[in-house]
Structure formats: structure tokens, C-alpha cells
CSV table of C-alpha atoms in Angstrom, one decimal:
chain,number,residue,atom,x,y,z
A,1,UNK,CA,63.2,-102.6,-106.7
A,2,UNK,CA,65.2,-103.6,-103.8
A,3,UNK,CA,61.9,-104.2,-101.8
A,4,UNK,CA,60.1,-106.3,-104.4
A,5,UNK,CA,63.5,-108.5,-104.7
A,6,UNK,CA,63.2,-109.1,-100.7
A,7,UNK,CA,59.5,-109.9,-100.9
A,8,UNK,CA,60.3,-112.5,-103.6
A,9,UNK,CA,63.0,-114.1,-101.7
A,10,UNK,CA,60.8,-114.5,-98.7
A,11,UNK,CA,58.2,-115.9,-100.4
A,12,UNK,CA,60.5,-118.6,-102.1
A,13,UNK,CA,62.0,-119.3,-98.5
A,14,UNK,CA,58.4,-119.9,-97.2
A,15,UNK,CA,57.9,-122.5,-100.2
A,16,UNK,CA,61.0,-124.1,-99.3
A,17,UNK,CA,60.2,-124.2,-95.6
A,18,UNK,CA,56.6,-126.1,-96.4
A,19,UNK,CA,58.3,-128.4,-98.5
A,20,UNK,CA,58.4,-132.1,-97.5
A,21,UNK,CA,62.1,-132.5,-98.4
A,22,UNK,CA,64.6,-130.2,-99.8
A,23,UNK,CA,63.5,-130.8,-103.7
A,24,UNK,CA,59.6,-130.5,-104.3
A,25,UNK,CA,59.8,-132.3,-107.5
A,26,UNK,CA,57.6,-131.0,-110.2
A,27,UNK,CA,58.3,-133.9,-112.5
A,28,UNK,CA,60.0,-137.2,-110.9
A,29,UNK,CA,62.9,-138.3,-112.3
A,30,UNK,CA,66.4,-139.8,-111.3
A,31,UNK,CA,68.5,-136.9,-112.4
A,32,UNK,CA,70.2,-134.5,-109.8
A,33,UNK,CA,70.8,-130.8,-110.5
A,34,UNK,CA,73.5,-129.3,-108.0
A,35,UNK,CA,76.0,-126.5,-108.3
A,36,UNK,CA,77.5,-123.6,-106.4
A,37,UNK,CA,76.4,-119.8,-105.9
A,38,UNK,CA,78.9,-117.0,-105.7
A,39,UNK,CA,78.7,-113.4,-105.1
A,40,UNK,CA,80.8,-111.3,-107.8
A,41,UNK,CA,83.6,-110.9,-105.9
A,42,UNK,CA,83.8,-114.9,-105.9
A,43,UNK,CA,82.9,-115.7,-102.5
A,44,UNK,CA,80.3,-118.2,-101.6
A,45,UNK,CA,76.6,-117.2,-101.0
A,46,UNK,CA,75.2,-118.9,-98.1
A,47,UNK,CA,71.2,-119.3,-97.5
A,48,UNK,CA,70.4,-118.4,-100.9
A,49,UNK,CA,66.8,-120.0,-102.2
A,50,UNK,CA,67.2,-122.1,-105.2
A,51,UNK,CA,64.7,-122.7,-107.6
A,52,UNK,CA,64.5,-125.5,-110.2
A,53,UNK,CA,61.8,-124.8,-112.7
A,54,UNK,CA,61.1,-127.2,-115.7
A,55,UNK,CA,60.6,-125.5,-118.7
A,56,UNK,CA,56.6,-125.7,-119.5
A,57,UNK,CA,55.8,-126.6,-116.0
A,58,UNK,CA,54.8,-124.1,-113.2
A,59,UNK,CA,55.9,-125.9,-109.8
A,60,UNK,CA,59.4,-125.1,-108.7
A,61,UNK,CA,61.7,-127.4,-106.9
A,62,UNK,CA,63.6,-125.6,-104.0
A,63,UNK,CA,66.4,-125.7,-101.9
A,64,UNK,CA,68.8,-123.4,-100.2
A,65,UNK,CA,72.8,-123.1,-100.4
A,66,UNK,CA,75.0,-124.1,-97.5
A,67,UNK,CA,77.5,-122.2,-96.0
A,68,UNK,CA,79.8,-123.3,-99.0
A,69,UNK,CA,77.5,-121.8,-101.5
A,70,UNK,CA,76.6,-125.1,-102.5
A,71,UNK,CA,73.3,-126.9,-103.4
A,72,UNK,CA,71.7,-130.1,-104.8
A,73,UNK,CA,68.1,-130.8,-106.3
A,74,UNK,CA,67.5,-134.7,-106.3
A,75,UNK,CA,64.7,-136.7,-108.2
A,76,UNK,CA,64.3,-134.2,-111.4
A,77,UNK,CA,63.0,-135.5,-114.9
A,78,UNK,CA,65.2,-135.0,-118.0
A,79,UNK,CA,64.4,-131.9,-119.8
A,80,UNK,CA,65.2,-128.2,-120.0
A,81,UNK,CA,65.4,-126.7,-116.6
A,82,UNK,CA,65.7,-122.8,-115.5
A,83,UNK,CA,67.4,-122.4,-112.3
A,84,UNK,CA,66.8,-119.2,-110.3
A,85,UNK,CA,68.6,-118.0,-107.1
A,86,UNK,CA,67.3,-115.3,-104.8
A,87,UNK,CA,68.8,-113.5,-102.0
A,88,UNK,CA,68.1,-110.1,-100.3
A,89,UNK,CA,71.0,-107.8,-101.4
A,90,UNK,CA,71.5,-109.4,-104.5
A,91,UNK,CA,70.4,-109.6,-107.9
A,92,UNK,CA,68.6,-112.6,-108.8
A,93,UNK,CA,70.5,-115.0,-110.6
A,94,UNK,CA,69.4,-117.0,-113.5
A,95,UNK,CA,70.6,-119.9,-115.8
A,96,UNK,CA,68.7,-122.4,-118.0
A,97,UNK,CA,70.4,-126.1,-118.2
A,98,UNK,CA,69.3,-129.1,-119.7
A,99,UNK,CA,69.3,-132.9,-118.5
A,100,UNK,CA,70.1,-135.5,-120.9
A,101,UNK,CA,70.9,-139.2,-119.8
A,102,UNK,CA,70.3,-138.0,-116.0
A,103,UNK,CA,73.4,-136.0,-116.4
A,104,UNK,CA,74.3,-132.5,-116.0
A,105,UNK,CA,77.6,-130.5,-115.1
A,106,UNK,CA,77.4,-128.6,-111.8
A,107,UNK,CA,75.4,-125.3,-112.2
A,108,UNK,CA,77.8,-122.1,-111.1
A,109,UNK,CA,75.7,-119.2,-110.9
A,110,UNK,CA,76.8,-115.6,-109.9
A,111,UNK,CA,74.8,-113.0,-108.1
A,112,UNK,CA,75.7,-109.5,-108.5
A,113,UNK,CA,75.2,-106.9,-105.7
A,114,UNK,CA,71.9,-104.9,-106.1
A,115,UNK,CA,72.8,-101.8,-107.7
A,116,UNK,CA,71.4,-98.7,-105.6
A,117,UNK,CA,70.0,-95.8,-107.6
A,118,UNK,CA,72.4,-92.8,-108.3
A,119,UNK,CA,72.1,-90.4,-105.5
A,120,UNK,CA,70.5,-87.1,-106.8
A,121,UNK,CA,72.0,-83.9,-105.5
A,122,UNK,CA,69.3,-82.3,-103.6
A,123,UNK,CA,70.6,-78.8,-104.3
A,124,UNK,CA,69.5,-79.1,-107.8
A,125,UNK,CA,66.0,-79.5,-106.8
A,126,UNK,CA,66.2,-76.8,-104.0
A,127,UNK,CA,67.6,-74.4,-106.5
A,128,UNK,CA,65.2,-75.3,-109.3
A,129,UNK,CA,62.3,-74.8,-106.8
A,130,UNK,CA,63.8,-71.7,-105.4
A,131,UNK,CA,63.9,-70.3,-108.6
A,132,UNK,CA,60.5,-70.9,-109.3
A,133,UNK,CA,59.3,-69.6,-106.3
A,134,UNK,CA,61.4,-66.4,-106.7
A,135,UNK,CA,59.7,-65.6,-110.3
A,136,UNK,CA,56.1,-66.3,-109.0
A,137,UNK,CA,57.1,-63.6,-105.8
A,138,UNK,CA,58.0,-61.1,-108.6
A,139,UNK,CA,54.9,-61.8,-110.2
A,140,UNK,CA,52.9,-61.0,-107.0
A,141,UNK,CA,52.3,-64.6,-106.1
A,142,UNK,CA,53.5,-64.4,-102.8
A,143,UNK,CA,51.2,-67.1,-101.2
A,144,UNK,CA,52.2,-69.9,-104.1
A,145,UNK,CA,56.0,-68.9,-103.7
A,146,UNK,CA,55.7,-69.3,-99.9
A,147,UNK,CA,54.1,-72.9,-100.6
A,148,UNK,CA,57.0,-73.7,-102.3
A,149,UNK,CA,59.2,-73.2,-100.0
A,150,UNK,CA,57.3,-75.0,-97.2
A,151,UNK,CA,57.1,-77.8,-99.1
A,152,UNK,CA,60.9,-77.7,-99.5
A,153,UNK,CA,61.3,-77.3,-95.9
A,154,UNK,CA,59.2,-80.3,-95.0
A,155,UNK,CA,61.5,-82.4,-97.3
A,156,UNK,CA,64.9,-80.9,-96.4
A,157,UNK,CA,64.3,-79.7,-92.6
A,158,UNK,CA,67.8,-79.1,-92.0
A,159,UNK,CA,68.0,-76.4,-95.0
A,160,UNK,CA,67.4,-73.7,-92.4
A,161,UNK,CA,67.7,-70.8,-95.6
A,162,UNK,CA,64.1,-71.7,-96.4
A,163,UNK,CA,62.9,-70.2,-93.3
A,164,UNK,CA,64.4,-67.2,-94.0
A,165,UNK,CA,62.7,-67.0,-97.5
A,166,UNK,CA,59.4,-67.8,-95.8
A,167,UNK,CA,60.3,-65.1,-93.5
A,168,UNK,CA,60.8,-62.9,-96.4
A,169,UNK,CA,57.4,-63.7,-98.0
A,170,UNK,CA,55.5,-62.7,-94.7
A,171,UNK,CA,57.5,-59.3,-94.4
A,172,UNK,CA,56.6,-58.6,-97.9
A,173,UNK,CA,52.7,-58.9,-96.8
A,174,UNK,CA,53.3,-56.5,-93.9
A,175,UNK,CA,53.3,-59.3,-91.4
A,176,UNK,CA,56.7,-58.8,-89.4
A,177,UNK,CA,55.8,-60.8,-86.2
A,178,UNK,CA,55.1,-64.1,-88.6
A,179,UNK,CA,57.9,-63.1,-90.3
A,180,UNK,CA,60.0,-63.0,-87.5
A,181,UNK,CA,58.8,-66.5,-86.0
A,182,UNK,CA,60.7,-67.9,-89.0
A,183,UNK,CA,63.5,-65.8,-88.7
A,184,UNK,CA,64.2,-66.8,-85.2
A,185,UNK,CA,63.8,-70.7,-86.0
A,186,UNK,CA,66.6,-70.0,-88.7
A,187,UNK,CA,69.1,-68.2,-86.5
A,188,UNK,CA,68.7,-71.1,-83.8
A,189,UNK,CA,70.3,-73.3,-86.6
A,190,UNK,CA,72.6,-70.6,-87.6
A,191,UNK,CA,73.2,-67.7,-85.3
A,192,UNK,CA,75.9,-66.2,-87.2
A,193,UNK,CA,74.2,-65.8,-90.6
A,194,UNK,CA,74.7,-62.5,-91.4
A,195,UNK,CA,71.6,-62.3,-94.0
A,196,UNK,CA,69.4,-63.6,-91.2
A,197,UNK,CA,70.6,-61.1,-88.7
A,198,UNK,CA,70.0,-58.1,-91.5
A,199,UNK,CA,66.6,-59.4,-92.1
A,200,UNK,CA,65.8,-59.8,-88.3
A,201,UNK,CA,67.1,-56.1,-87.9
A,202,UNK,CA,64.9,-55.0,-90.8
A,203,UNK,CA,61.8,-56.7,-89.1
A,204,UNK,CA,62.5,-55.1,-86.0
A,205,UNK,CA,62.9,-51.7,-87.4
A,206,UNK,CA,59.5,-52.4,-89.2
A,207,UNK,CA,57.8,-53.3,-85.7
A,208,UNK,CA,58.8,-50.3,-84.0
A,209,UNK,CA,62.1,-51.4,-82.0
A,210,UNK,CA,64.8,-49.2,-83.9
A,211,UNK,CA,67.1,-49.6,-80.7
A,212,UNK,CA,67.2,-53.3,-81.2
A,213,UNK,CA,67.5,-53.0,-85.0
A,214,UNK,CA,70.5,-50.8,-84.7
A,215,UNK,CA,72.0,-52.8,-81.8
A,216,UNK,CA,72.0,-55.9,-84.2
A,217,UNK,CA,73.2,-54.0,-87.1
A,218,UNK,CA,76.1,-52.7,-85.0
A,219,UNK,CA,77.3,-56.1,-84.4
A,220,UNK,CA,77.3,-57.0,-88.2
A,221,UNK,CA,80.7,-57.0,-90.2
A,222,UNK,CA,79.7,-54.9,-93.0
A,223,UNK,CA,81.9,-56.3,-95.5
A,224,UNK,CA,79.6,-59.3,-95.2
A,225,UNK,CA,76.6,-57.6,-96.1
A,226,UNK,CA,74.6,-57.5,-99.3
A,227,UNK,CA,71.8,-55.4,-99.0
A,228,UNK,CA,72.5,-51.6,-97.9
A,229,UNK,CA,68.9,-50.6,-97.2
A,230,UNK,CA,68.7,-51.8,-93.5
A,231,UNK,CA,72.0,-49.8,-92.6
A,232,UNK,CA,70.6,-46.8,-94.4
A,233,UNK,CA,67.2,-47.1,-92.3
A,234,UNK,CA,69.1,-47.4,-89.3
A,235,UNK,CA,71.2,-44.3,-90.1
A,236,UNK,CA,68.3,-42.2,-90.7
A,237,UNK,CA,67.0,-43.1,-87.2
A,238,UNK,CA,70.3,-41.7,-85.8
A,239,UNK,CA,69.9,-38.8,-88.0
A,240,UNK,CA,66.3,-38.3,-86.5
A,241,UNK,CA,68.1,-38.5,-83.1
A,242,UNK,CA,70.2,-35.6,-83.7
A,243,UNK,CA,73.3,-37.6,-84.1
A,244,UNK,CA,74.6,-36.5,-87.6
A,245,UNK,CA,78.2,-37.1,-87.0
A,246,UNK,CA,77.4,-40.8,-86.0
A,247,UNK,CA,75.1,-41.3,-88.9
A,248,UNK,CA,77.9,-39.9,-91.4
A,249,UNK,CA,80.3,-41.7,-90.2
A,250,UNK,CA,78.3,-45.1,-90.4
A,251,UNK,CA,77.2,-43.9,-94.1
A,252,UNK,CA,80.7,-43.4,-95.1
A,253,UNK,CA,81.5,-47.1,-94.3
A,254,UNK,CA,78.5,-48.2,-96.1
A,255,UNK,CA,79.3,-46.1,-99.3
A,256,UNK,CA,82.5,-47.7,-99.2
A,257,UNK,CA,80.9,-51.3,-99.6
A,258,UNK,CA,78.2,-50.0,-101.9
A,259,UNK,CA,79.8,-47.4,-104.2
A,260,UNK,CA,76.7,-47.5,-106.8
A,261,UNK,CA,74.3,-47.1,-104.2
A,262,UNK,CA,73.5,-43.4,-104.9
A,263,UNK,CA,70.8,-43.1,-102.2
A,264,UNK,CA,73.8,-42.9,-99.6
A,265,UNK,CA,74.9,-39.5,-100.7
A,266,UNK,CA,71.5,-38.4,-100.1
A,267,UNK,CA,71.2,-39.7,-96.4
A,268,UNK,CA,74.9,-38.5,-95.9
A,269,UNK,CA,74.0,-35.1,-96.9
A,270,UNK,CA,71.2,-35.3,-94.5
A,271,UNK,CA,73.7,-36.6,-91.7
A,272,UNK,CA,75.9,-33.6,-92.4
A,273,UNK,CA,73.2,-31.0,-92.1
A,274,UNK,CA,72.2,-32.7,-88.7
A,275,UNK,CA,76.1,-32.2,-87.7
A,276,UNK,CA,76.0,-28.5,-89.3
A,277,UNK,CA,78.3,-29.5,-91.9
A,278,UNK,CA,76.9,-27.8,-94.7
A,279,UNK,CA,80.0,-27.9,-97.1
A,280,UNK,CA,80.0,-31.8,-96.8
A,281,UNK,CA,76.4,-31.6,-96.9
A,282,UNK,CA,76.4,-29.7,-100.1
A,283,UNK,CA,78.8,-31.8,-101.6
A,284,UNK,CA,76.8,-34.9,-101.2
A,285,UNK,CA,73.5,-33.5,-102.2
A,286,UNK,CA,75.0,-32.1,-105.5
A,287,UNK,CA,76.4,-35.4,-106.4
A,288,UNK,CA,73.2,-37.2,-105.4
A,289,UNK,CA,71.1,-34.9,-107.9
A,290,UNK,CA,73.9,-35.1,-110.6
A,291,UNK,CA,74.0,-39.0,-110.4
A,292,UNK,CA,70.2,-39.7,-109.7
A,293,UNK,CA,68.1,-37.0,-111.3
A,294,UNK,CA,65.1,-39.1,-111.3
A,295,UNK,CA,65.3,-40.4,-108.0
A,296,UNK,CA,62.2,-39.5,-105.7
A,297,UNK,CA,64.5,-38.0,-103.3
A,298,UNK,CA,66.1,-35.4,-105.8
A,299,UNK,CA,63.4,-33.0,-105.6
A,300,UNK,CA,63.9,-32.6,-101.6
A,301,UNK,CA,67.5,-32.6,-102.4
A,302,UNK,CA,67.5,-29.7,-104.7
A,303,UNK,CA,65.2,-27.9,-102.1
A,304,UNK,CA,67.6,-28.8,-99.1
A,305,UNK,CA,70.5,-27.3,-101.4
A,306,UNK,CA,68.7,-24.1,-102.1
A,307,UNK,CA,68.2,-23.4,-98.2
A,308,UNK,CA,71.9,-24.4,-97.5
A,309,UNK,CA,73.8,-21.4,-95.8
A,310,UNK,CA,76.0,-19.9,-98.5
A,311,UNK,CA,79.7,-20.4,-98.8
């Protein structure tokens, strides 16, 4: 709308400039129209284009306001006239006046500031689109979900979290290298983002860089973590290295942060076995079987319990 008004004002200015005199009369007469243009604060509006068009006619008589906002158009015939005032940044002002006996009182026209369109909170659009993408991803439509994230990123390039969401779609497709590209871009913008660091560690683990993954996880404040599984995976690596006490200690911290994650009992039990702490192992494995009897690891836990040295 603002562009249209600018274009209209420019066109009127051109018409005024081409006029042979300040007033290009459409119907000759001896009357004079004059007035003043002010803004909505009562201040004079200079350099506004004033058009006077006689009702039933088509050619305007034009002029511009001076520094005081005043204007005058001479040599007009009697009758009804439509006065319009235009200037970029202000709403077009309009008024109808009637000339009788070659007389008309001064015309005062107020031009209001152009009202900008209300600003839309981008978070509404972003959150709605992300929810739609998540629904698609849950339905197995990973490519479609990623396209939504990519389109959002083009529109909102500063929302670095979208890079992480794109990375997760590639990770789901078992493309850790491609996922890592997007994680690195996001971490450049937000190097302290815990979720991104955890995702980076998970991708390193998937690609075989277990030491690199563990180094990242060791530097993360576990109280800020939302997903325990990368830490469980790191503990498994530590168990396989024969460092049972270290793995058990890490899993104990993890269990305190995620008390409802029953799988931690199972792996801490395995960690205690690696540390040859069989009583602690038995306690954890029995707890795991009791609270998660249908878990796929439950059968293995029962078998391990049978093989543990008797008290």
C-alpha cells in the first residue's frame, strides 16, 4: 500500500511539473481555491501535491504546498471540486468544496501518517511450521519435514536451531556426515548450545569417533541435558574399555538427572560387573527387571543375574 501511494504522489508531481503554470485549469473561471495542509500533529506539510478536480471532469488542476503548508489554485470555475493531497509517508487527504459566486473559504486538509502493517511475531510462524514438520517426521516423511526446516531457514537465517533440526533429519536417515555439516554451522552461531553439543557427540559416536564424542560429553553440564541416551552410549564405550568404576560413576550422575530412565539401571549393572562389584550389579539388574520386564534388555539382565556369583 505504501508503494502505491509513493507511485501516485510521484505521478502527480510529474503532472504538476509539466504544467505551464502552478494551476492547470480544467474549467476556466475567476475563482481561487486556497488552503493549508497539516499533518496529524497540526504541523504544516511542505511539498505536498494538491489536485483540484471538478466533479464530472477528468483533468486536474495541480500545485504544491509551500514551507508553511499553504497552497493556491487560481482561475477555477464555479461548481463542486474534489481536492486531494498526496505526499509519501502520509495518507492521502481528500475534501469536497463548492465554489459559489466565485467565493470559497480556505480549505484545511489534515494528512495522517501512513499506518504500518502490524508486525507479525515470527515465532508464531516458526513454531507452527516446526510442529507440522515434526508431525511429518513422526509419520516417516523425513524429506518433507526437512524441506519445511530448509524453507524456514531461508526466511529466518538467524534461527540457528533450524540447522540442528535439519541435522537430525539427516541423522535419522543414517547420514551422519551430512548431519554434522549442519551441526557445525549451528555451533558456530551458538557454541554453548547444550542440545547441539549432545547431537554433535552422538554423531561422532555414530561415525566411530568414540573418543571425540566422550570428550564433548565430559565437558557438558549434565543438569542442562534433555536426552540421556548419548551419555548412556558413552558409558557403554567406557564399560567396553574395562573402566567399570568410571562408567558406574557417570551413570549414577545420569540416573540422578533422569530418575525415570530405567535403562540406566541395566547399564550401571553391567558397569559394576566390569568393576567386579557383583552385589551392586545384582541390585541394579534386579531393579531393572522389576521395573522394565518387557524391555528387550530384560532377558539379558535375567541371564546375567543367573551367572553372577552367589552371595
